[in-house]
Short mmCIF file of C-alpha atoms and ligand atoms in Angstrom, two decimals:
data_model
loop_
_atom_site.label_atom_id
_atom_site.label_comp_id
_atom_site.label_asym_id
_atom_site.label_seq_id
_atom_site.Cartn_x
_atom_site.Cartn_y
_atom_site.Cartn_z
CA MET A 1 -44.01 -123.16 -150.75
CA THR A 2 -41.77 -121.28 -148.63
CA ASP A 3 -45.47 -120.52 -145.80
CA ILE A 4 -45.62 -124.54 -146.01
CA GLU A 5 -42.27 -125.95 -145.53
CA GLN A 6 -41.66 -123.02 -142.65
CA THR A 7 -44.76 -123.65 -140.76
CA ALA A 8 -44.25 -127.23 -140.76
CA TYR A 9 -40.63 -126.91 -138.85
CA GLU A 10 -41.97 -124.08 -136.97
CA HIS A 11 -44.66 -126.35 -135.48
CA ALA A 12 -41.65 -129.65 -135.53
CA PHE A 13 -39.74 -127.21 -133.00
CA ALA A 14 -41.63 -125.87 -130.74
CA ARG A 15 -43.46 -129.47 -130.10
CA TYR A 16 -39.21 -130.55 -130.00
CA VAL A 17 -38.51 -127.95 -127.02
CA GLY A 18 -42.09 -127.75 -125.50
CA ALA A 19 -42.86 -124.45 -126.55
CA SER A 20 -46.49 -123.75 -128.25
CA HIS A 21 -45.03 -121.70 -131.09
CA GLY A 22 -42.30 -121.30 -132.80
CA PHE A 23 -40.75 -118.49 -135.27
CA ALA A 24 -38.10 -118.58 -137.83
CA PHE A 25 -36.07 -116.13 -139.23
CA TRP A 26 -33.13 -116.03 -141.35
CA LYS A 27 -30.61 -116.28 -137.82
CA ALA A 28 -30.61 -116.19 -134.20
CA ARG A 29 -30.15 -112.46 -133.63
CA VAL A 30 -32.84 -112.19 -135.85
CA ALA A 31 -35.23 -114.23 -133.63
CA LEU A 32 -33.63 -112.34 -130.28
CA TYR A 33 -34.67 -109.05 -131.92
CA ALA A 34 -38.22 -109.72 -132.77
CA ILE A 35 -38.32 -111.24 -129.06
CA LEU A 36 -37.03 -107.70 -127.63
CA ARG A 37 -39.64 -106.08 -129.86
CA GLY A 38 -42.43 -108.35 -129.02
CA LEU A 39 -41.46 -107.68 -125.33
CA GLY A 40 -41.64 -103.84 -125.72
CA ILE A 41 -38.06 -103.54 -125.45
CA GLY A 42 -36.68 -100.55 -126.14
CA GLU A 43 -34.82 -96.99 -125.71
CA GLY A 44 -33.58 -96.24 -122.39
CA ASP A 45 -34.79 -100.09 -121.33
CA GLU A 46 -31.12 -102.05 -119.20
CA VAL A 47 -30.75 -105.67 -120.43
CA ILE A 48 -28.78 -108.23 -118.45
CA LEU A 49 -26.64 -110.73 -119.57
CA PRO A 50 -23.59 -112.50 -119.25
CA GLY A 51 -20.43 -110.70 -120.19
CA TYR A 52 -19.46 -114.02 -121.82
CA THR A 53 -21.27 -113.32 -124.83
CA CYS A 54 -21.36 -112.80 -128.77
CA VAL A 55 -21.60 -109.26 -129.41
CA MET A 56 -24.43 -110.62 -131.84
CA ASP A 57 -26.97 -111.28 -129.25
CA VAL A 58 -25.46 -107.76 -127.64
CA ASN A 59 -26.35 -105.89 -131.33
CA PRO A 60 -30.14 -106.11 -131.26
CA ILE A 61 -30.17 -104.64 -127.43
CA VAL A 62 -28.41 -101.93 -128.68
CA TYR A 63 -30.55 -101.76 -132.22
CA LEU A 64 -33.52 -100.57 -130.28
CA GLY A 65 -32.07 -97.77 -127.57
CA ALA A 66 -31.69 -99.78 -124.73
CA ARG A 67 -28.89 -101.14 -122.80
CA PRO A 68 -26.52 -104.28 -122.19
CA VAL A 69 -25.78 -104.97 -118.67
CA TYR A 70 -22.64 -107.44 -118.56
CA VAL A 71 -22.61 -109.61 -115.24
CA ASP A 72 -19.68 -112.27 -114.60
CA ILE A 73 -19.94 -116.06 -114.83
CA ASP A 74 -19.35 -118.60 -113.00
CA PRO A 75 -16.08 -120.32 -113.52
CA VAL A 76 -17.11 -124.02 -113.95
CA THR A 77 -20.59 -123.14 -116.36
CA TYR A 78 -19.37 -120.18 -117.92
CA ASN A 79 -22.91 -119.09 -117.10
CA LEU A 80 -24.25 -116.01 -115.87
CA ASP A 81 -23.05 -116.01 -111.82
CA PRO A 82 -26.36 -115.52 -110.12
CA ALA A 83 -25.25 -114.01 -107.12
CA LEU A 84 -24.10 -111.17 -109.12
CA ILE A 85 -27.33 -110.37 -110.58
CA GLU A 86 -28.98 -108.34 -107.60
CA ALA A 87 -26.45 -105.60 -107.80
CA THR A 88 -27.22 -104.61 -110.77
CA LEU A 89 -30.73 -104.09 -110.79
CA THR A 90 -32.35 -100.91 -111.32
CA ALA A 91 -35.80 -99.46 -111.52
CA ARG A 92 -34.49 -99.31 -115.64
CA THR A 93 -33.84 -103.59 -115.45
CA LYS A 94 -36.70 -104.79 -118.05
CA LEU A 95 -34.94 -108.05 -119.03
CA VAL A 96 -32.38 -111.32 -118.47
CA ILE A 97 -31.07 -113.09 -121.01
CA ALA A 98 -29.98 -116.13 -119.78
CA GLN A 99 -27.09 -118.20 -122.02
CA HIS A 100 -26.44 -121.72 -121.72
CA THR A 101 -22.79 -121.22 -122.70
CA TYR A 102 -21.46 -124.55 -125.04
CA GLY A 103 -24.50 -126.56 -123.20
CA TYR A 104 -24.47 -125.90 -120.13
CA PRO A 105 -27.56 -125.22 -118.29
CA CYS A 106 -27.48 -121.69 -116.61
CA ASP A 107 -29.02 -121.71 -112.72
CA MET A 108 -32.43 -121.30 -113.34
CA ASP A 109 -33.89 -121.58 -109.79
CA ALA A 110 -31.29 -118.82 -108.58
CA ILE A 111 -31.71 -116.73 -111.75
CA LEU A 112 -35.59 -116.75 -111.80
CA ALA A 113 -36.28 -116.73 -108.06
CA ILE A 114 -34.20 -113.20 -108.66
CA ALA A 115 -35.77 -112.15 -111.24
CA GLU A 116 -39.43 -113.05 -110.05
CA ALA A 117 -38.55 -111.14 -107.52
CA HIS A 118 -38.23 -107.82 -109.22
CA ASP A 119 -40.68 -108.44 -111.66
CA VAL A 120 -38.59 -109.24 -114.31
CA PRO A 121 -38.81 -111.31 -117.67
CA VAL A 122 -36.16 -114.10 -118.44
CA ILE A 123 -35.46 -115.49 -121.39
CA GLU A 124 -32.97 -118.16 -123.09
CA ASP A 125 -30.17 -118.24 -125.66
CA CYS A 126 -30.34 -121.63 -126.23
CA CYS A 127 -28.03 -121.05 -129.60
CA LEU A 128 -25.74 -123.07 -127.51
CA THR A 129 -27.79 -126.24 -126.66
CA LEU A 130 -30.58 -128.75 -127.97
CA GLY A 131 -31.03 -130.82 -125.23
CA SER A 132 -29.51 -130.36 -122.27
CA ARG A 133 -31.50 -130.30 -118.97
CA TYR A 134 -31.62 -128.40 -115.97
CA LYS A 135 -33.19 -130.74 -113.14
CA ASN A 136 -34.72 -132.71 -115.48
CA LYS A 137 -36.57 -130.25 -117.28
CA PRO A 138 -35.51 -129.35 -121.12
CA VAL A 139 -33.77 -125.66 -121.32
CA GLY A 140 -35.46 -123.52 -123.46
CA SER A 141 -38.98 -124.38 -121.40
CA PHE A 142 -37.53 -121.48 -118.23
CA GLY A 143 -37.89 -118.96 -119.48
CA VAL A 144 -40.98 -116.46 -121.08
CA ALA A 145 -39.28 -116.83 -124.50
CA SER A 146 -35.88 -118.40 -125.96
CA TYR A 147 -33.68 -118.55 -129.23
CA TYR A 148 -31.93 -121.29 -131.18
CA SER A 149 -29.27 -120.70 -133.68
CA PHE A 150 -28.66 -123.31 -137.13
CA GLN A 151 -25.51 -121.57 -137.88
CA TRP A 152 -23.07 -124.29 -139.22
CA ASN A 153 -21.10 -124.47 -135.60
CA LYS A 154 -24.58 -125.03 -133.28
CA PRO A 155 -26.23 -128.45 -132.18
CA TYR A 156 -27.49 -128.81 -135.71
CA THR A 157 -26.92 -127.09 -138.95
CA SER A 158 -29.21 -125.25 -141.87
CA GLY A 159 -25.80 -122.89 -142.52
CA LEU A 160 -27.63 -120.27 -140.39
CA GLY A 161 -30.98 -119.85 -139.41
CA GLY A 162 -32.97 -119.09 -136.02
CA MET A 163 -35.97 -119.95 -134.27
CA ALA A 164 -38.03 -118.13 -131.48
CA THR A 165 -39.89 -119.73 -129.40
CA THR A 166 -42.74 -119.11 -126.14
CA ARG A 167 -45.71 -120.19 -124.43
CA ASP A 168 -47.00 -117.07 -124.17
CA PRO A 169 -50.15 -116.81 -126.78
CA GLU A 170 -49.44 -113.16 -126.63
CA LEU A 171 -45.88 -112.81 -126.66
CA ALA A 172 -46.31 -114.70 -129.67
CA ALA A 173 -48.70 -112.97 -130.66
CA ARG A 174 -46.49 -109.66 -130.92
CA ILE A 175 -43.24 -111.38 -132.54
CA LEU A 176 -45.92 -112.70 -135.19
CA ALA A 177 -46.76 -108.68 -135.87
CA VAL A 178 -42.96 -107.96 -136.00
CA ARG A 179 -42.21 -110.56 -138.45
CA ASP A 180 -45.41 -109.85 -140.46
CA GLU A 181 -44.76 -106.27 -140.51
CA HIS A 182 -41.25 -105.79 -141.03
CA ALA A 183 -39.50 -108.73 -142.10
CA VAL A 184 -38.15 -109.00 -145.23
CA ALA A 185 -37.68 -111.96 -147.60
CA PRO A 186 -33.40 -113.02 -148.26
CA GLY A 187 -32.35 -112.70 -151.29
CA ARG A 188 -32.25 -114.81 -154.22
CA VAL A 189 -28.23 -114.56 -154.41
CA GLU A 190 -27.74 -114.84 -150.97
CA VAL A 191 -30.11 -118.14 -150.80
CA ALA A 192 -27.84 -120.07 -153.53
CA VAL A 193 -24.68 -119.39 -152.08
CA LEU A 194 -26.07 -120.94 -148.73
CA ALA A 195 -27.02 -123.54 -150.85
CA CYS A 196 -23.76 -124.00 -152.73
CA GLN A 197 -22.43 -123.53 -149.22
CA LEU A 198 -24.86 -126.13 -147.57
CA ALA A 199 -23.42 -128.94 -150.36
CA ALA A 200 -19.93 -128.12 -150.40
CA TYR A 201 -20.26 -128.42 -146.45
CA ARG A 202 -21.80 -131.65 -146.99
CA THR A 203 -19.17 -133.07 -149.19
CA LEU A 204 -15.63 -131.77 -147.86
CA VAL A 205 -16.07 -131.72 -144.04
CA TYR A 206 -15.82 -135.21 -142.67
CA PRO A 207 -13.71 -135.82 -139.42
CA ARG A 208 -10.41 -136.09 -141.51
CA THR A 209 -11.04 -132.58 -143.23
CA THR A 210 -13.06 -130.69 -140.78
CA ALA A 211 -10.07 -128.57 -139.69
CA LEU A 212 -8.98 -127.77 -143.21
CA ALA A 213 -12.83 -127.36 -144.51
CA GLN A 214 -13.31 -124.78 -141.53
CA THR A 215 -9.21 -122.78 -142.32
CA ILE A 216 -11.34 -122.62 -145.68
CA PHE A 217 -14.12 -121.84 -144.77
CA ARG A 218 -13.02 -118.61 -142.74
CA TRP A 219 -11.14 -117.80 -145.71
CA LEU A 220 -13.39 -117.76 -148.19
CA THR A 221 -16.02 -115.73 -145.77
CA LYS A 222 -13.12 -113.08 -144.96
CA ARG A 223 -13.15 -113.00 -148.70
CA GLY A 224 -16.46 -112.22 -149.51
CA ALA A 225 -16.48 -115.42 -151.87
CA ALA A 226 -19.37 -117.19 -149.16
CA VAL A 227 -22.30 -115.77 -147.23
CA GLY A 228 -20.10 -115.91 -143.38
CA SER A 229 -22.45 -115.95 -140.28
CA SER A 230 -21.55 -112.33 -139.91
CA SER A 231 -20.27 -109.33 -141.67
CA THR A 232 -18.10 -106.69 -140.30
CA ALA A 233 -20.79 -104.05 -140.63
CA GLU A 234 -22.59 -106.64 -137.39
CA TYR A 235 -19.19 -104.64 -135.26
CA ALA A 236 -21.04 -102.10 -134.97
CA PRO A 237 -23.68 -101.07 -132.84
CA ASN A 238 -26.08 -99.75 -136.14
CA MET A 239 -28.80 -101.87 -137.33
CA PRO A 240 -28.42 -103.28 -141.41
CA ASP A 241 -31.15 -102.38 -143.60
CA ASP A 242 -31.95 -106.14 -144.05
CA PHE A 243 -31.29 -107.08 -140.49
CA LEU A 244 -35.00 -108.37 -140.08
CA LYS A 245 -35.02 -110.86 -142.55
CA ARG A 246 -37.00 -113.99 -142.34
CA MET A 247 -35.47 -117.52 -143.22
CA SER A 248 -35.88 -119.42 -146.34
CA ALA A 249 -37.48 -122.63 -147.70
CA LEU A 250 -34.11 -123.78 -147.97
CA GLN A 251 -33.15 -123.43 -144.43
CA ALA A 252 -36.66 -124.90 -143.04
CA SER A 253 -36.73 -128.06 -145.33
CA VAL A 254 -32.93 -128.70 -144.41
CA GLY A 255 -33.74 -128.01 -140.87
CA LEU A 256 -36.46 -129.80 -140.64
CA ARG A 257 -34.66 -132.80 -142.05
CA GLN A 258 -31.59 -132.37 -139.31
CA LEU A 259 -34.37 -131.85 -136.29
CA GLY A 260 -35.49 -135.31 -137.53
CA ARG A 261 -32.05 -136.36 -136.70
CA LEU A 262 -31.33 -134.44 -133.58
CA ASP A 263 -31.41 -137.50 -130.60
CA HIS A 264 -29.02 -139.64 -132.56
CA TYR A 265 -26.74 -136.01 -132.40
CA ALA A 266 -27.34 -135.86 -128.86
CA ALA A 267 -26.42 -139.09 -128.17
CA HIS A 268 -23.26 -138.69 -129.58
CA ARG A 269 -22.38 -135.29 -128.23
CA ARG A 270 -22.86 -136.76 -124.65
CA SER A 271 -20.87 -140.25 -125.35
CA MET A 272 -18.17 -138.03 -127.09
CA ARG A 273 -18.16 -135.47 -124.06
CA GLN A 274 -17.60 -139.14 -122.32
CA THR A 275 -14.71 -140.00 -123.64
CA TYR A 276 -13.08 -135.73 -123.61
CA ASP A 277 -13.96 -136.58 -120.01
CA ALA A 278 -11.91 -139.92 -120.31
CA LEU A 279 -9.39 -139.16 -121.65
CA LEU A 280 -8.80 -136.07 -119.68
CA ASP A 281 -8.69 -137.65 -116.82
CA ALA A 282 -6.24 -139.93 -117.60
CA ILE A 283 -3.81 -137.13 -118.29
CA ASP A 284 -4.56 -135.72 -115.05
CA TRP A 285 -6.02 -132.88 -116.04
CA PRO A 286 -8.00 -129.90 -114.03
CA ARG A 287 -10.97 -130.92 -115.18
CA PRO A 288 -14.13 -129.15 -112.91
CA ARG A 289 -16.98 -130.68 -111.87
CA VAL A 290 -20.50 -129.43 -112.64
CA PRO A 291 -23.61 -130.15 -110.52
CA ASP A 292 -24.81 -133.25 -111.13
CA HIS A 293 -28.88 -131.87 -111.85
CA LEU A 294 -26.94 -130.50 -115.19
CA ASP A 295 -27.98 -132.82 -117.60
CA CYS A 296 -25.39 -131.51 -120.98
CA VAL A 297 -25.82 -132.13 -124.50
CA MET A 298 -22.75 -129.75 -124.82
CA VAL A 299 -22.58 -127.95 -128.23
CA ARG A 300 -18.30 -127.51 -127.66
CA TYR A 301 -15.98 -128.91 -125.04
CA PRO A 302 -14.60 -125.93 -123.44
CA VAL A 303 -11.02 -126.81 -121.64
CA ARG A 304 -8.32 -124.17 -119.89
CA VAL A 305 -4.91 -124.17 -121.65
CA ALA A 306 -1.83 -122.76 -120.65
CA ASP A 307 -1.39 -120.50 -123.59
CA LYS A 308 -4.05 -120.05 -125.56
CA THR A 309 -2.53 -117.78 -128.09
CA ARG A 310 0.19 -120.87 -129.10
CA ALA A 311 -2.50 -123.54 -129.24
CA LEU A 312 -4.19 -122.15 -131.86
CA ALA A 313 -1.66 -121.32 -134.01
CA ASP A 314 -0.03 -125.01 -133.47
CA ALA A 315 -3.67 -125.93 -133.85
CA ALA A 316 -4.16 -124.51 -137.23
CA ARG A 317 -0.49 -125.87 -138.57
CA HIS A 318 -1.39 -129.11 -137.16
CA PHE A 319 -5.00 -129.20 -138.57
CA VAL A 320 -6.53 -129.75 -134.72
CA GLU A 321 -9.97 -128.54 -134.64
CA LEU A 322 -9.94 -126.07 -131.56
CA GLY A 323 -12.45 -123.77 -131.07
CA SER A 324 -12.00 -119.94 -129.87
CA TRP A 325 -14.70 -118.78 -128.76
CA PHE A 326 -15.31 -116.78 -127.14
CA GLU A 327 -12.30 -114.54 -127.44
CA CYS A 328 -13.10 -111.40 -125.68
CA PRO A 329 -16.41 -110.42 -123.14
CA LEU A 330 -17.97 -110.04 -126.74
CA HIS A 331 -16.60 -112.65 -128.83
CA PRO A 332 -15.46 -111.65 -131.58
CA ILE A 333 -12.40 -109.85 -130.66
CA GLU A 334 -12.80 -106.94 -133.40
CA THR A 335 -15.95 -105.77 -131.24
CA PRO A 336 -15.67 -102.28 -130.21
CA LEU A 337 -16.13 -103.14 -126.47
CA GLU A 338 -16.26 -99.03 -125.21
CA ASP A 339 -19.17 -99.09 -128.08
CA TYR A 340 -20.99 -101.69 -126.89
CA GLY A 341 -20.58 -100.33 -122.79
CA TYR A 342 -18.00 -102.56 -122.22
CA ARG A 343 -14.91 -102.22 -120.17
CA ILE A 344 -11.93 -103.87 -119.18
CA GLY A 345 -12.34 -105.09 -115.24
CA MET A 346 -16.11 -105.23 -115.35
CA CYS A 347 -16.13 -109.07 -115.94
CA PRO A 348 -12.57 -110.22 -114.56
CA GLU A 349 -13.72 -114.40 -114.65
CA ALA A 350 -15.68 -113.83 -118.17
CA GLU A 351 -12.10 -111.99 -119.59
CA ARG A 352 -9.82 -114.86 -117.87
CA ALA A 353 -11.85 -117.34 -119.54
CA SER A 354 -11.57 -115.30 -123.06
CA ARG A 355 -7.81 -115.86 -122.25
CA GLU A 356 -7.75 -119.00 -120.93
CA VAL A 357 -10.42 -121.42 -122.45
CA VAL A 358 -10.16 -123.10 -126.29
CA ASN A 359 -12.97 -125.52 -126.68
CA LEU A 360 -12.70 -129.04 -128.60
CA PRO A 361 -15.17 -130.74 -130.85
CA LEU A 362 -18.16 -132.91 -130.67
CA HIS A 363 -20.24 -132.78 -133.49
CA PRO A 364 -21.51 -135.34 -135.45
CA ARG A 365 -18.35 -135.87 -137.26
CA ALA A 366 -16.15 -135.81 -134.35
CA ASN A 367 -14.96 -139.48 -133.46
CA VAL A 368 -13.12 -140.78 -130.75
CA ALA A 369 -9.84 -140.99 -132.78
CA VAL A 370 -10.89 -137.05 -132.94
CA ALA A 371 -10.75 -136.80 -129.37
CA ARG A 372 -7.81 -138.67 -129.04
CA ARG A 373 -5.83 -136.86 -131.56
CA THR A 374 -7.01 -133.35 -129.92
CA VAL A 375 -6.34 -133.99 -126.10
CA ASP A 376 -3.03 -135.23 -127.43
CA PHE A 377 -2.88 -132.13 -128.71
CA ILE A 378 -3.88 -129.92 -126.12
CA SER A 379 -1.53 -132.50 -123.56
CA ARG A 380 1.36 -131.14 -124.72
CA ILE A 381 0.36 -127.27 -124.88
CA GLY A 382 -0.73 -127.56 -121.06
CA PRO A 383 -3.87 -126.63 -118.96
CA ALA A 384 -3.58 -123.42 -117.64
CA ARG A 385 -2.27 -122.49 -114.11
CA ALA A 386 -4.58 -123.28 -111.13
CA ARG A 387 -6.24 -120.87 -109.07
C1 PLP B 1 -23.91 -117.96 -132.56
C2 PLP B 1 -24.81 -117.43 -131.43
C3 PLP B 1 -25.66 -116.64 -131.47
C4 PLP B 1 -25.86 -116.13 -132.82
O1 PLP B 1 -26.69 -117.15 -133.96
P1 PLP B 1 -26.98 -116.52 -135.24
O2 PLP B 1 -27.66 -117.65 -135.55
O3 PLP B 1 -25.74 -116.71 -136.29
O4 PLP B 1 -27.31 -115.05 -135.32
C5 PLP B 1 -26.25 -116.28 -130.38
N1 PLP B 1 -26.07 -115.96 -129.49
C6 PLP B 1 -24.97 -117.53 -128.75
C7 PLP B 1 -24.72 -118.05 -127.42
C8 PLP B 1 -24.11 -118.07 -130.26
O5 PLP B 1 -23.57 -119.01 -129.64
#
């Protein structure tokens, strides 16, 4: 039964993003791992990625014995600064991961030009975007492969879930072989817990309770009562035994349904983004302009505030939903950065963004009233000092 549901989902998803093949996994980080293995990344290889990411993106690289090489970000789009890539390339560089942060597309022309000149493949981290376009071409269609997440905070959710896509039949065959030969099925209990969470999520989470539900969810997850998106074992560079896991039939059927609503969600996100733009302009909040050739379906709306610590503490008290990724160059704050080869000072823009940026909700349950309340709240905190 898994297979039919899963295959239907994989085909529909691949078609939606303009790929020829899609491979479903338990989480996006597992999809990334399968892509890396499919590309033959291994011991001693170097992989370039932004120093403004999630440790879950770095883990699959180190699990394979490769070395993450961090490149600083552009302060406007929070994406890889292409001007800094060249200096980090070595004879061991085997891959560049272009992460489209918050939904802003990376500068793909510049990234591909550098990578192609050095014969290094590029893959795209599309966990925070579905539907954004760069120069009128959808993100996820530039690199040799892409991966997507369907975790709670992503463009749409099946609770947990990930997909790897590619247009290269040979790479597709290798990713499939990795899954067929090594991936395990999720356990009955964890799928049952996920089903409960999805049901609770649907009943609990509507605009007025979103922040509250989020708080309850985090609390439950910390106490092990829910299938969290990450366990503490994943803040260390050793692969857990059951890491390489397939997608359950439950996730595939929820995901397939959600995919059908994606255009509707994307329209909502676009309109919410315009609402925030207008509300922020009305209070003269400094708002950097992204280039016109970036058509963005954002997953969250980033703003730089004067006092992030206070903003987050006050927001929790007033049930205002502020997001806080990324809290450090390799989110979350618990990550032992040195164990992942990150030294403070490596990516100054990313470190500054980690200190200043909070993100505002654009999800299907956020509406104009939520946007007003949220902007009103951050207006009392004030913007970060100008550079
Ligand atoms: C959420 C996220 C991931 C991981 O997704 P999972 O499905 O939780 O593994 C990876 N990269 C980025 C940029 C993300 O936002």
